[in-house]
Amino acid sequence: MTKQIVITALAFGAIILGTHNIQAQNTTATTAVNITLNDVISIDAGSTAIGGTVAFNYLTAADYNSDQTITKTNSLKVTSTKNFNVKVKAGGPNFVNGTNSIPVDVLTIKAATAAGTMGGTKNDVILSAGEKNLVANAPLGSALTLNLDYTIPAAKSSSSDILGKPAGTYTQTVTYTATAL
């Protein structure tokens, strides 16, 4: 009989402890989620300045005696996690056609009237082989666009900088650099 009481007590204890264990089980779980950020600054694909061409044509006397402006939409599309500057420079001091040359300072680059979504202080830049600020302190953002006007003023096209040069195509590269602040 003592055995039965002990067995019953143990069975009863196991039932109580078993029920208690079921109630003590976890019903929630937590997980840590990490987001790792890196600083990014990029002139994005879709920028017409990447591999693009700006072509001025002087075919008539009127062309030489007037300002010529070519507007390029989405010239630059920049994504940056910090405020940034955009600088511009020519690949050398002259537009070149064989041994003939035209100084790069005949060209002015500036933000177009409909400048795009890029903020900051925009400057008119007379092109040179040295870097110049085209946009200063542009606020961070994603796929910010800048539309550019390329202008050769009549004062340059009707001067000896261009007049008297042999016919042909004169070429120079223009490089844009976005730099985080």
PDB file of N, CA and C in Angstrom, residues 94-102 165-167 170:
ATOM      1  N   ASN A  94      43.760  72.568 -74.788  1.00  0.00           N
ATOM      2  CA  ASN A  94      43.208  72.903 -76.102  1.00  0.00           C
ATOM      3  C   ASN A  94      42.294  71.817 -76.644  1.00  0.00           C
ATOM      4  N   PHE A  95      41.318  72.265 -77.462  1.00  0.00           N
ATOM      5  CA  PHE A  95      40.615  71.350 -78.362  1.00  0.00           C
ATOM      6  C   PHE A  95      41.599  71.111 -79.498  1.00  0.00           C
ATOM      7  N   VAL A  96      41.742  69.867 -79.942  1.00  0.00           N
ATOM      8  CA  VAL A  96      42.805  69.534 -80.882  1.00  0.00           C
ATOM      9  C   VAL A  96      42.241  68.885 -82.146  1.00  0.00           C
ATOM     10  N   ASN A  97      42.837  69.277 -83.271  1.00  0.00           N
ATOM     11  CA  ASN A  97      42.579  68.645 -84.567  1.00  0.00           C
ATOM     12  C   ASN A  97      43.946  68.493 -85.228  1.00  0.00           C
ATOM     13  N   GLY A  98      44.553  67.331 -85.047  1.00  0.00           N
ATOM     14  CA  GLY A  98      45.909  67.135 -85.552  1.00  0.00           C
ATOM     15  C   GLY A  98      46.869  68.054 -84.820  1.00  0.00           C
ATOM     16  N   THR A  99      47.555  68.925 -85.577  1.00  0.00           N
ATOM     17  CA  THR A  99      48.473  69.887 -84.954  1.00  0.00           C
ATOM     18  C   THR A  99      47.801  71.230 -84.706  1.00  0.00           C
ATOM     19  N   ASN A 100      46.542  71.353 -85.060  1.00  0.00           N
ATOM     20  CA  ASN A 100      45.802  72.607 -84.874  1.00  0.00           C
ATOM     21  C   ASN A 100      45.054  72.571 -83.547  1.00  0.00           C
ATOM     22  N   SER A 101      44.860  73.757 -82.951  1.00  0.00           N
ATOM     23  CA  SER A 101      44.212  73.778 -81.642  1.00  0.00           C
ATOM     24  C   SER A 101      43.370  75.031 -81.436  1.00  0.00           C
ATOM     25  N   ILE A 102      42.397  74.889 -80.538  1.00  0.00           N
ATOM     26  CA  ILE A 102      41.536  75.978 -80.066  1.00  0.00           C
ATOM     27  C   ILE A 102      41.585  75.910 -78.546  1.00  0.00           C
ATOM     28  N   LYS A 165      41.144  79.231 -88.035  1.00  0.00           N
ATOM     29  CA  LYS A 165      41.608  77.851 -87.799  1.00  0.00           C
ATOM     30  C   LYS A 165      41.191  76.990 -88.993  1.00  0.00           C
ATOM     31  N   PRO A 166      41.991  76.000 -89.349  1.00  0.00           N
ATOM     32  CA  PRO A 166      41.619  75.102 -90.450  1.00  0.00           C
ATOM     33  C   PRO A 166      40.311  74.368 -90.149  1.00  0.00           C
ATOM     34  N   ALA A 167      39.510  74.134 -91.180  1.00  0.00           N
ATOM     35  CA  ALA A 167      38.248  73.393 -91.036  1.00  0.00           C
ATOM     36  C   ALA A 167      38.541  71.996 -90.500  1.00  0.00           C
ATOM     37  N   TYR A 170      37.509  69.631 -83.855  1.00  0.00           N
ATOM     38  CA  TYR A 170      38.457  69.816 -82.753  1.00  0.00           C
ATOM     39  C   TYR A 170      37.866  69.142 -81.523  1.00  0.00           C
TER      40      TYR A 170
END
